[in-house]
Coordinates of C-alpha atoms in Angstrom, one line a residue:
Chain U
X1221 CA 20.5 2.2 28.9
X1222 CA 22.1 5.6 28.8
X1223 CA 21.2 8.0 26.0
X1224 CA 24.7 7.7 24.7
X1225 CA 24.6 3.9 24.6
X1226 CA 21.2 4.0 22.9
X1227 CA 22.7 6.3 20.3
X1228 CA 25.6 3.9 19.8
X1229 CA 23.2 1.0 19.2
X1230 CA 21.3 3.2 16.8
X1231 CA 24.4 3.9 14.9
X1232 CA 24.9 0.2 14.4
X1233 CA 21.4 0.0 13.1
X1234 CA 22.3 2.7 10.6
X1235 CA 25.5 1.0 9.6
X1236 CA 23.6 -2.2 8.9
X1237 CA 21.1 -0.4 6.7
X1238 CA 23.8 1.6 4.9
X1239 CA 22.9 2.0 1.3
X1240 CA 25.2 0.5 -1.3
X1241 CA 26.0 3.7 -3.2
X1242 CA 28.4 6.3 -1.7
X1243 CA 26.5 8.7 0.4
X1244 CA 26.2 12.2 -1.0
X1245 CA 25.5 13.7 2.4
X1246 CA 27.2 12.5 5.5
X1247 CA 26.3 13.8 8.9
X1248 CA 28.6 13.0 11.8
X1249 CA 27.9 13.6 15.4
X1250 CA 25.7 16.5 14.7
X1251 CA 24.5 18.3 17.8
X1252 CA 22.2 21.4 17.7
X1253 CA 21.5 23.7 20.5
X1254 CA 19.0 26.5 20.8
X1255 CA 20.5 28.5 23.5
X1256 CA 20.9 26.1 26.4
X1257 CA 18.4 23.6 25.0
X1258 CA 19.9 20.8 23.0
X1259 CA 17.6 19.9 20.1
X1260 CA 19.7 17.2 18.3
X1261 CA 22.0 14.7 19.9
X1262 CA 24.9 13.1 18.0
X1263 CA 23.2 12.5 14.7
X1264 CA 25.0 10.3 12.3
X1265 CA 23.3 9.8 9.0
X1266 CA 24.3 9.0 5.5
X1267 CA 22.1 10.1 2.7
X1268 CA 22.5 8.3 -0.6
X1269 CA 22.6 10.2 -3.9
X1270 CA 19.6 10.4 -6.2
X1271 CA 17.2 8.7 -3.7
X1272 CA 14.5 10.1 -1.5
X1273 CA 15.1 10.0 2.2
X1274 CA 12.3 10.8 4.5
X1275 CA 12.6 12.1 8.0
X1276 CA 9.7 11.2 10.3
X1277 CA 8.9 11.6 14.0
X1278 CA 6.6 13.4 16.3
X1279 CA 6.5 17.2 16.5
X1280 CA 9.6 18.6 18.2
X1281 CA 11.7 15.5 17.5
X1282 CA 14.3 17.5 15.6
X1283 CA 13.6 16.4 12.1
X1284 CA 13.1 19.9 10.7
X1285 CA 16.1 21.1 12.7
X1286 CA 18.2 18.5 11.1
X1287 CA 16.8 19.4 7.6
X1288 CA 17.7 23.0 8.2
X1289 CA 21.2 22.1 9.2
X1290 CA 21.8 20.8 5.7
X1291 CA 21.6 24.2 4.0
X1292 CA 22.6 26.2 7.1
X1293 CA 19.2 27.7 7.5
X1294 CA 19.9 27.5 11.2
X1295 CA 22.5 30.2 10.7
X1296 CA 19.6 32.6 10.5
X1297 CA 18.6 31.9 14.1
X1298 CA 21.0 33.8 16.5
X1299 CA 20.7 31.4 19.5
X1300 CA 21.3 28.3 17.3
X1301 CA 24.6 26.5 17.5
X1302 CA 25.6 23.5 15.4
X1303 CA 28.5 21.1 16.2
X1304 CA 29.7 18.1 14.3
X1305 CA 30.4 17.6 10.6
X1306 CA 28.1 17.6 7.7
X1307 CA 29.6 16.9 4.3
X1308 CA 27.9 17.2 1.0
X1309 CA 29.9 15.6 -1.8
X1310 CA 32.8 15.4 0.5
X1311 CA 32.9 19.1 1.4
X1312 CA 32.2 20.2 5.0
X1313 CA 29.4 22.7 4.6
X1314 CA 30.3 24.3 8.0
X1315 CA 33.8 25.1 6.9
X1316 CA 34.5 28.9 7.2
X1317 CA 35.3 29.2 3.5
X1318 CA 31.8 28.0 2.5
X1319 CA 29.7 30.6 0.6
X1320 CA 26.3 30.1 2.2
X1321 CA 24.4 31.6 -0.7
X1322 CA 26.1 29.2 -3.1
X1323 CA 25.4 26.4 -0.7
X1324 CA 21.7 27.2 -0.6
X1325 CA 21.6 27.1 -4.4
X1326 CA 23.2 23.7 -4.3
X1327 CA 20.8 22.6 -1.5
X1328 CA 17.4 24.0 -2.4
X1329 CA 14.4 24.1 -0.1
X1330 CA 10.7 23.8 -0.4
X1331 CA 8.6 24.8 2.5
X1332 CA 5.4 23.6 4.1
X1333 CA 3.4 26.6 2.8
X1334 CA 4.0 27.5 -0.8
X1335 CA 5.8 30.8 -0.7
X1336 CA 6.1 32.2 -4.3
X1337 CA 7.6 35.7 -4.6
X1338 CA 5.1 38.4 -5.3
X1339 CA 6.2 38.4 -8.9
X1340 CA 5.2 36.7 -12.1
X1341 CA 5.4 33.0 -12.6
X1342 CA 8.3 33.6 -15.0
X1343 CA 10.2 35.8 -12.6
X1344 CA 9.7 33.4 -9.7
X1345 CA 11.7 30.8 -11.6
X1346 CA 14.1 33.3 -13.2
X1347 CA 15.0 34.9 -9.9
X1348 CA 17.4 32.3 -8.7
X1349 CA 19.1 32.0 -12.1
X1350 CA 19.6 35.8 -12.1
X1351 CA 21.0 36.2 -8.6
X1352 CA 23.3 33.2 -9.2
X1353 CA 24.6 34.6 -12.5
X1354 CA 23.1 31.7 -14.4
X1355 CA 20.7 33.7 -16.5
X1356 CA 22.6 34.0 -19.7
X1357 CA 20.9 35.6 -22.7
X1358 CA 17.2 36.4 -22.8
X1359 CA 16.6 33.3 -24.9
X1360 CA 18.7 31.1 -22.6
X1361 CA 16.8 32.4 -19.6
X1362 CA 13.5 31.6 -21.2
X1363 CA 14.6 28.1 -22.0
X1364 CA 15.8 27.5 -18.5
X1365 CA 12.6 28.8 -17.0
X1366 CA 10.5 26.6 -19.2
X1367 CA 12.7 23.6 -18.7
X1368 CA 12.3 24.0 -14.9
X1369 CA 8.5 24.4 -15.1
X1370 CA 8.4 21.3 -17.3
X1371 CA 10.5 19.3 -14.8
X1372 CA 8.2 20.5 -12.0
X1373 CA 5.2 19.3 -14.1
X1374 CA 3.7 22.8 -14.3
X1375 CA 4.4 24.0 -17.8
X1376 CA 1.1 22.7 -19.4
X1377 CA -0.9 24.6 -16.8
X1378 CA 0.9 27.9 -17.1
X1379 CA 2.5 28.2 -20.5
X1380 CA 0.0 30.8 -21.7
X1381 CA 0.2 33.0 -18.6
X1382 CA 3.8 33.1 -17.6
X1383 CA 3.4 36.8 -16.8
X1384 CA 0.5 36.2 -14.4
X1385 CA 1.4 36.6 -10.7
X1386 CA 2.7 33.4 -9.0
X1387 CA 0.2 33.9 -6.2
X1388 CA -2.7 33.6 -8.7
X1389 CA -2.0 29.9 -8.9
X1390 CA -3.7 27.2 -6.8
X1391 CA -1.9 25.9 -3.7
X1392 CA -0.7 22.8 -5.4
X1393 CA 0.5 24.8 -8.4
X1394 CA 2.2 27.3 -6.2
X1395 CA 4.1 24.5 -4.5
X1396 CA 5.2 23.1 -7.9
X1397 CA 6.2 26.6 -8.8
X1398 CA 8.4 26.7 -5.7
X1399 CA 9.9 23.4 -6.8
X1400 CA 10.5 24.8 -10.2
X1401 CA 12.2 27.7 -8.6
X1402 CA 14.4 25.4 -6.5
X1403 CA 15.4 23.2 -9.4
X1404 CA 16.1 26.0 -11.8
X1405 CA 19.5 26.6 -10.4
X1406 CA 20.3 22.8 -10.8
X1407 CA 20.9 22.0 -7.1
X1408 CA 22.3 18.7 -6.0
X1409 CA 19.9 18.4 -3.1
X1410 CA 16.3 19.4 -2.6
X1411 CA 15.1 19.7 1.0
X1412 CA 11.3 19.5 1.5
X1413 CA 9.7 20.4 4.7
X1414 CA 6.2 18.9 4.8
X1415 CA 5.6 20.0 1.2
X1416 CA 2.1 18.6 1.0
X1417 CA 0.6 19.4 4.4
X1418 CA -1.3 22.4 3.0
X1419 CA -2.4 20.6 -0.1
X1420 CA -5.5 18.5 -1.0
X1421 CA -5.1 14.8 -2.0
X1422 CA -5.0 15.5 -5.7
X1423 CA -2.3 18.2 -5.4
X1424 CA -0.5 15.9 -3.0
X1425 CA -0.5 13.1 -5.5
X1426 CA 0.9 15.4 -8.2
X1427 CA 3.8 16.4 -5.8
X1428 CA 4.5 12.8 -4.9
X1429 CA 4.5 11.9 -8.6
X1430 CA 6.9 14.8 -9.2
X1431 CA 9.2 13.7 -6.3
X1432 CA 9.4 10.3 -8.0
X1433 CA 10.6 11.7 -11.3
X1434 CA 12.9 14.3 -9.7
X1435 CA 14.9 11.7 -7.9
X1436 CA 16.4 10.7 -11.3
X1437 CA 18.4 14.0 -11.1
X1438 CA 18.3 15.1 -7.5
X1439 CA 18.8 13.9 -4.0
X1440 CA 15.7 14.6 -2.0
X1441 CA 15.2 14.8 1.7
X1442 CA 11.6 15.2 2.8
X1443 CA 10.2 15.8 6.3
X1444 CA 6.7 14.5 6.5
X1445 CA 4.1 13.8 9.1
X1446 CA 2.3 11.4 6.8
X1447 CA 3.7 7.9 7.3
X1448 CA 1.9 6.8 4.2
X1449 CA 3.6 9.5 2.2
X1450 CA 7.0 8.5 3.6
X1451 CA 6.3 4.9 2.7
X1452 CA 5.2 5.9 -0.8
X1453 CA 7.8 8.3 -1.9
X1454 CA 11.1 7.4 -0.1
X1455 CA 13.6 4.7 -0.4
X1456 CA 15.2 5.5 3.0
X1457 CA 13.5 6.5 6.2
X1458 CA 14.9 8.0 9.3
X1459 CA 12.9 8.1 12.5
X1460 CA 13.7 10.9 15.0
X1461 CA 12.6 11.0 18.6
X1462 CA 13.4 13.5 21.3
X1463 CA 16.4 14.8 19.3
X1464 CA 17.9 11.3 18.6
X1465 CA 18.0 9.4 15.4
X1466 CA 16.3 6.2 16.6
X1467 CA 16.2 4.2 13.5
X1468 CA 17.4 4.6 9.9
X1469 CA 17.0 2.1 7.1
X1470 CA 15.2 1.0 4.0
X1471 CA 11.7 2.4 3.9
X1472 CA 10.2 -1.1 3.2
X1473 CA 11.7 -2.5 6.4
X1474 CA 10.9 0.5 8.6
X1475 CA 7.2 0.3 7.8
X1476 CA 6.7 -3.4 7.8
X1477 CA 9.1 -4.6 10.5
X1478 CA 11.0 -1.8 12.3
X1479 CA 13.6 -2.9 14.7
X1480 CA 13.2 -0.3 17.5
X1481 CA 10.2 -0.3 19.8
X1482 CA 9.9 3.5 19.7
X1483 CA 9.6 3.4 15.9
X1484 CA 7.0 0.7 16.1
X1485 CA 5.0 2.7 18.7
X1486 CA 5.1 5.8 16.6
X1487 CA 4.3 4.4 13.2
X1488 CA 1.5 2.2 14.4
X1489 CA -0.1 5.1 16.3
X1490 CA 0.5 3.9 19.8
X1491 CA 1.4 6.0 22.8
X1492 CA 5.2 5.9 22.9
Chain L
X1319 CA 0.4 -6.4 21.4
X1320 CA 2.5 -4.2 23.6
X1321 CA 0.5 -1.0 23.9
X1322 CA -2.9 0.4 23.0
X1323 CA -3.5 2.6 20.0
X1324 CA -4.2 6.2 20.6
X1325 CA -7.3 5.6 18.5
X1326 CA -9.2 3.0 20.6
X1327 CA -11.4 1.8 17.8
X1328 CA -8.4 0.7 15.9
X1329 CA -7.7 -1.8 18.7
X1330 CA -11.3 -2.9 18.5
X1331 CA -11.0 -3.5 14.8
X1332 CA -7.9 -5.6 15.2
X1333 CA -9.5 -7.5 18.0
X1334 CA -12.5 -8.1 15.9
X1335 CA -10.4 -9.8 13.2
X1336 CA -8.7 -11.9 15.8
X1337 CA -12.0 -13.0 17.3
X1338 CA -13.3 -14.0 13.9
X1339 CA -10.2 -16.2 13.3
X1340 CA -10.5 -17.8 16.7
X1341 CA -14.2 -18.5 16.2
X1342 CA -13.4 -20.0 12.8
X1343 CA -10.6 -22.0 14.4
X1344 CA -13.0 -23.3 17.0
X1345 CA -15.4 -24.7 14.4
X1346 CA -12.5 -26.1 12.4
X1347 CA -11.1 -28.0 15.4
X1348 CA -14.5 -29.3 16.2
X1349 CA -15.1 -30.5 12.7
X1350 CA -11.7 -32.3 12.5
X1351 CA -12.5 -34.2 15.7
X1352 CA -16.1 -34.9 14.7
X1353 CA -15.2 -36.1 11.2
X1354 CA -12.8 -38.7 12.7
X1355 CA -15.4 -39.7 15.3
X1356 CA -18.1 -40.0 12.6
X1357 CA -15.8 -42.2 10.5
X1358 CA -14.8 -44.4 13.4
X1359 CA -18.4 -44.9 14.7
X1360 CA -19.9 -45.0 11.2
X1361 CA -22.2 -42.2 12.3
X1362 CA -23.8 -40.8 9.2
X1363 CA -25.9 -38.4 11.2
X1364 CA -22.9 -36.7 12.7
X1365 CA -21.3 -36.7 9.2
X1366 CA -24.3 -34.9 7.8
X1367 CA -24.1 -32.4 10.6
X1368 CA -20.5 -31.6 9.7
X1369 CA -21.3 -31.1 6.0
X1370 CA -24.0 -28.6 7.0
X1371 CA -21.8 -26.8 9.5
X1372 CA -19.1 -26.1 7.0
X1373 CA -21.1 -23.2 5.7
X1374 CA -20.5 -21.3 9.0
X1375 CA -16.8 -21.6 8.4
X1376 CA -17.1 -20.3 4.9
X1377 CA -19.2 -17.4 6.1
X1378 CA -16.6 -16.5 8.8
X1379 CA -13.9 -16.5 6.2
X1380 CA -15.8 -14.0 4.1
X1381 CA -16.3 -11.9 7.2
X1382 CA -12.5 -11.9 7.9
X1383 CA -11.9 -10.7 4.3
X1384 CA -14.4 -7.9 4.6
X1385 CA -13.0 -6.8 8.0
X1386 CA -9.5 -6.8 6.5
X1387 CA -10.5 -4.7 3.5
X1388 CA -12.2 -2.2 5.8
X1389 CA -9.3 -1.9 8.2
X1390 CA -6.8 -1.4 5.3
X1391 CA -9.0 1.3 3.8
X1392 CA -9.7 3.1 7.1
X1393 CA -6.5 2.7 9.1
X1394 CA -3.6 2.1 6.7
X1395 CA -1.9 -0.1 9.3
X1396 CA 1.9 -0.1 9.7
X1397 CA 4.5 -2.5 11.1
X1398 CA 3.0 -5.1 13.5
X1399 CA -0.5 -3.9 12.7
X1400 CA 0.1 -4.3 9.0
X1401 CA 1.5 -7.8 9.5
X1402 CA -1.4 -8.8 11.7
X1403 CA -3.9 -7.5 9.1
X1404 CA -2.2 -9.1 6.0
X1405 CA -1.8 -12.6 7.6
X1406 CA -5.5 -12.7 8.7
X1407 CA -7.0 -13.5 5.3
X1408 CA -4.3 -16.1 4.7
X1409 CA -4.9 -17.8 8.0
X1410 CA -8.7 -17.7 7.4
X1411 CA -8.2 -19.2 3.9
X1412 CA -6.1 -22.0 5.4
X1413 CA -8.7 -22.7 8.1
X1414 CA -11.4 -22.7 5.5
X1415 CA -9.5 -25.4 3.5
X1416 CA -9.0 -27.5 6.6
X1417 CA -12.8 -27.2 7.1
X1418 CA -13.3 -28.4 3.5
X1419 CA -11.2 -31.5 4.1
X1420 CA -13.2 -32.3 7.3
X1421 CA -16.3 -31.9 5.2
X1422 CA -14.9 -34.3 2.6
X1423 CA -14.1 -36.9 5.2
X1424 CA -17.7 -36.6 6.4
X1425 CA -19.0 -37.1 2.8
X1426 CA -16.9 -40.3 2.4
X1427 CA -18.1 -41.5 5.8
X1428 CA -21.6 -42.1 4.4
X1429 CA -20.1 -44.4 1.8
X1430 CA -17.7 -46.2 4.2
X1431 CA -20.5 -46.7 6.7
X1432 CA -22.0 -49.3 4.3
X1433 CA -18.7 -51.1 3.7
X1434 CA -16.7 -53.6 5.8
X1435 CA -14.2 -52.0 8.2
X1436 CA -10.6 -52.1 6.8
X1437 CA -8.3 -53.2 9.6
X1438 CA -7.4 -50.5 12.1
X1439 CA -7.4 -47.8 9.5
X1440 CA -10.2 -45.8 11.0
X1441 CA -8.4 -45.8 14.4
X1442 CA -5.2 -44.6 12.6
X1443 CA -7.1 -41.8 11.0
X1444 CA -8.6 -40.9 14.3
X1445 CA -5.0 -40.6 15.8
X1446 CA -3.9 -38.5 12.8
X1447 CA -6.9 -36.2 13.3
X1448 CA -6.2 -35.8 17.0
X1449 CA -2.7 -34.8 16.1
X1450 CA -3.8 -32.2 13.5
X1451 CA -6.5 -31.0 15.8
X1452 CA -3.9 -30.3 18.5
X1453 CA -1.7 -28.6 15.9
X1454 CA -4.6 -26.3 15.0
X1455 CA -5.3 -25.6 18.6
X1456 CA -1.7 -24.8 19.3
X1457 CA -1.2 -22.6 16.3
X1458 CA -4.2 -20.5 17.2
X1459 CA -2.9 -20.3 20.7
X1460 CA 0.4 -19.1 19.2
X1461 CA -1.5 -16.6 17.0
X1462 CA -3.4 -15.1 20.0
X1463 CA -0.4 -15.0 22.3
X1464 CA 2.0 -13.9 19.6
X1465 CA 4.2 -16.8 20.4
X1466 CA 6.8 -17.4 17.7
X1467 CA 8.4 -20.5 19.3
X1468 CA 5.1 -22.2 19.6
X1469 CA 4.2 -21.6 16.0
X1470 CA 7.6 -23.0 14.9
X1471 CA 7.0 -26.1 17.0
X1472 CA 3.7 -26.7 15.3
X1473 CA 5.4 -26.4 11.9
X1474 CA 7.8 -29.2 12.9
X1475 CA 5.1 -31.5 14.2
X1476 CA 3.6 -31.9 10.7
X1477 CA 6.3 -34.4 10.0
X1478 CA 4.6 -37.0 12.3
X1479 CA 1.3 -36.6 10.4
X1480 CA 3.1 -37.2 7.1
X1481 CA 4.7 -40.3 8.5
X1482 CA 1.4 -41.7 9.6
X1483 CA 0.0 -41.0 6.2
X1484 CA 2.9 -42.9 4.6
X1485 CA 2.2 -46.0 6.8
X1486 CA -1.5 -45.9 6.1
X1487 CA -0.9 -45.5 2.4
X1488 CA 1.2 -48.7 2.3
X1489 CA -1.2 -50.6 4.5
X1490 CA -4.2 -49.7 2.3
X1491 CA -2.4 -50.6 -0.9
X1492 CA -1.7 -54.0 0.6
X1493 CA -5.4 -54.5 1.5
X1494 CA -6.3 -53.6 -2.1
X1495 CA -3.9 -56.1 -3.6
X1496 CA -5.2 -58.8 -1.3
X1497 CA -8.8 -58.3 -2.1
X1498 CA -10.3 -56.4 -5.0
X1499 CA -13.6 -56.0 -3.0
X1500 CA -11.6 -53.8 -0.6
X1501 CA -10.6 -51.4 -3.3
X1502 CA -13.6 -49.1 -3.0
X1503 CA -13.5 -48.5 0.8
X1504 CA -9.6 -48.4 0.7
X1505 CA -9.7 -45.7 -2.0
X1506 CA -12.0 -43.6 0.2
X1507 CA -9.8 -44.2 3.2
X1508 CA -6.8 -43.3 1.2
X1509 CA -8.4 -40.0 0.2
X1510 CA -9.3 -39.4 3.8
X1511 CA -5.7 -40.0 4.9
X1512 CA -4.5 -37.6 2.3
X1513 CA -7.1 -35.1 3.5
X1514 CA -5.7 -35.2 7.0
X1515 CA -2.2 -35.0 5.7
X1516 CA -3.2 -31.8 3.7
X1517 CA -4.9 -30.4 6.9
X1518 CA -1.4 -30.7 8.5
X1519 CA 0.1 -28.8 5.6
X1520 CA -2.4 -26.0 5.9
X1521 CA -1.7 -25.8 9.7
X1522 CA 2.0 -25.4 9.0
X1523 CA 1.2 -22.7 6.6
X1524 CA -0.8 -20.9 9.4
X1525 CA 2.3 -21.4 11.6
X1526 CA 4.4 -19.7 9.0
X1527 CA 2.0 -16.8 8.9
X1528 CA 2.1 -16.5 12.7
X1529 CA 5.9 -16.6 12.6
X1530 CA 5.9 -13.7 10.1
X1531 CA 3.3 -11.8 12.0
X1532 CA 5.3 -11.9 15.2
X1533 CA 8.8 -11.6 13.9
X1534 CA 8.4 -9.7 10.6
X1535 CA 10.6 -12.3 9.0
X1536 CA 9.4 -14.7 6.3
X1537 CA 10.2 -18.3 7.2
X1538 CA 12.9 -19.2 4.7
X1539 CA 13.9 -22.5 6.2
X1540 CA 12.8 -25.6 4.2
X1541 CA 9.8 -27.2 5.9
X1542 CA 10.4 -30.8 7.0
X1543 CA 8.3 -32.9 4.6
X1544 CA 7.9 -36.6 5.0
X1545 CA 5.0 -37.4 2.8
X1546 CA 6.7 -39.9 0.5
X1547 CA 3.6 -41.4 -1.0
X1548 CA 4.1 -39.5 -4.3
X1549 CA 7.1 -41.7 -5.0
X1550 CA 6.0 -44.9 -3.4
X1551 CA 5.5 -48.0 -5.5
X1552 CA 4.6 -51.4 -4.2
X1553 CA 5.2 -54.5 -6.4
X1554 CA 2.0 -56.7 -6.4
X1555 CA 4.2 -59.7 -5.3
X1556 CA 5.1 -58.0 -2.1
X1557 CA 1.6 -58.2 -0.9
X1558 CA 1.6 -62.0 -0.8

């Protein structure tokens, strides 16, 4: 079967597993090239609103590349070229009139390694509000910062030391601080690129619990190497392999009875 | 199983569970066959041997359960592996129940050995047991070879066992009506017949587990059931 035919078949799989709600994010025939090398092939994927969608697959399969397309992080790489359409809330984010800074406020990102700014805990969260002109009065800013820290499940641990440096926190706390920073500007979407891979199991459990509460307000897309984590936190799972979207559907189905052999081989730890 | 795991010991763990189930199945098959033979030949020694041997089956079931708990904790299996692991204790539990029924037949054999034979009932029970034993053999074959069609076929065959049980039920009722002295052996034979019928049900349950393990789909089709004894009533006059 040609790669194209495979992809066609995969799209049928995707259509069959299409969630009931209108998708917030719709990717259509997305191709990504790094110079001459193609990293993603004709990706079509609908991401439902206020759910967690996990992207899984072996290293180099394109899952992070796809994630980075969703807030145009790939623009920062000179040799990277993206074709196809990605709409968020009906608006094509690759349209020339799109303000990339505003887009990245709407589509926040949390990285593998916690990366707080070398500023106080308070300023880390206040930063995004300030640069996006959402700071308001001093009192309003304080309220927003505290609300975000509360939503990120961090407030109880830091309320008496908001002026302490963000980097003085533990790894798990730093990651929750980064989440607080992302949600402060009230984005629609939060992208998470292996947010727990540098954390211990307790800190991981806290983040997973947080993801579960955050999906009431936000649409979350998470790249993870932990299959168990994908199975625990997400409602939809997409499996990428060699730049193709192989299978996409309800997480329950993907992990108990996947329909594609490549998915099966990957998630059961077989050579595939 | 299509390919090997990157972690070789995972394959060994799964194989170990499979081996335990096959071993259990081997004993269960043997006990079904021997319980029917002991009944037909009034062999109380063989019956006692079966009763004693049931402990091995129980021990193997416990071993399957332990192996499953261990593999869940250590490997967090997914997809086909997950299905193979979760069906194992269910299959083992069904096999253990079948073993219990064989043991119960053996217990009743020691009573029946002292009574007059009732028509050809022991031969009918022997035929039913052969049928169930074949079903157990085939369902385990389907389990090992991941053969969905074979498992589905076993599930269908249970209907024949039910029908034989119905026939025997009527026959034994008639004997009891004719001669009150036949009531005691007939009651035991009736329980034995019901035991074999239940063995068939447990075998179909295993077939459903195999179906799920192979396909990932839960059998939603209604199982063909032909045991009508629950609603059978025979007027005393009919026996004359």
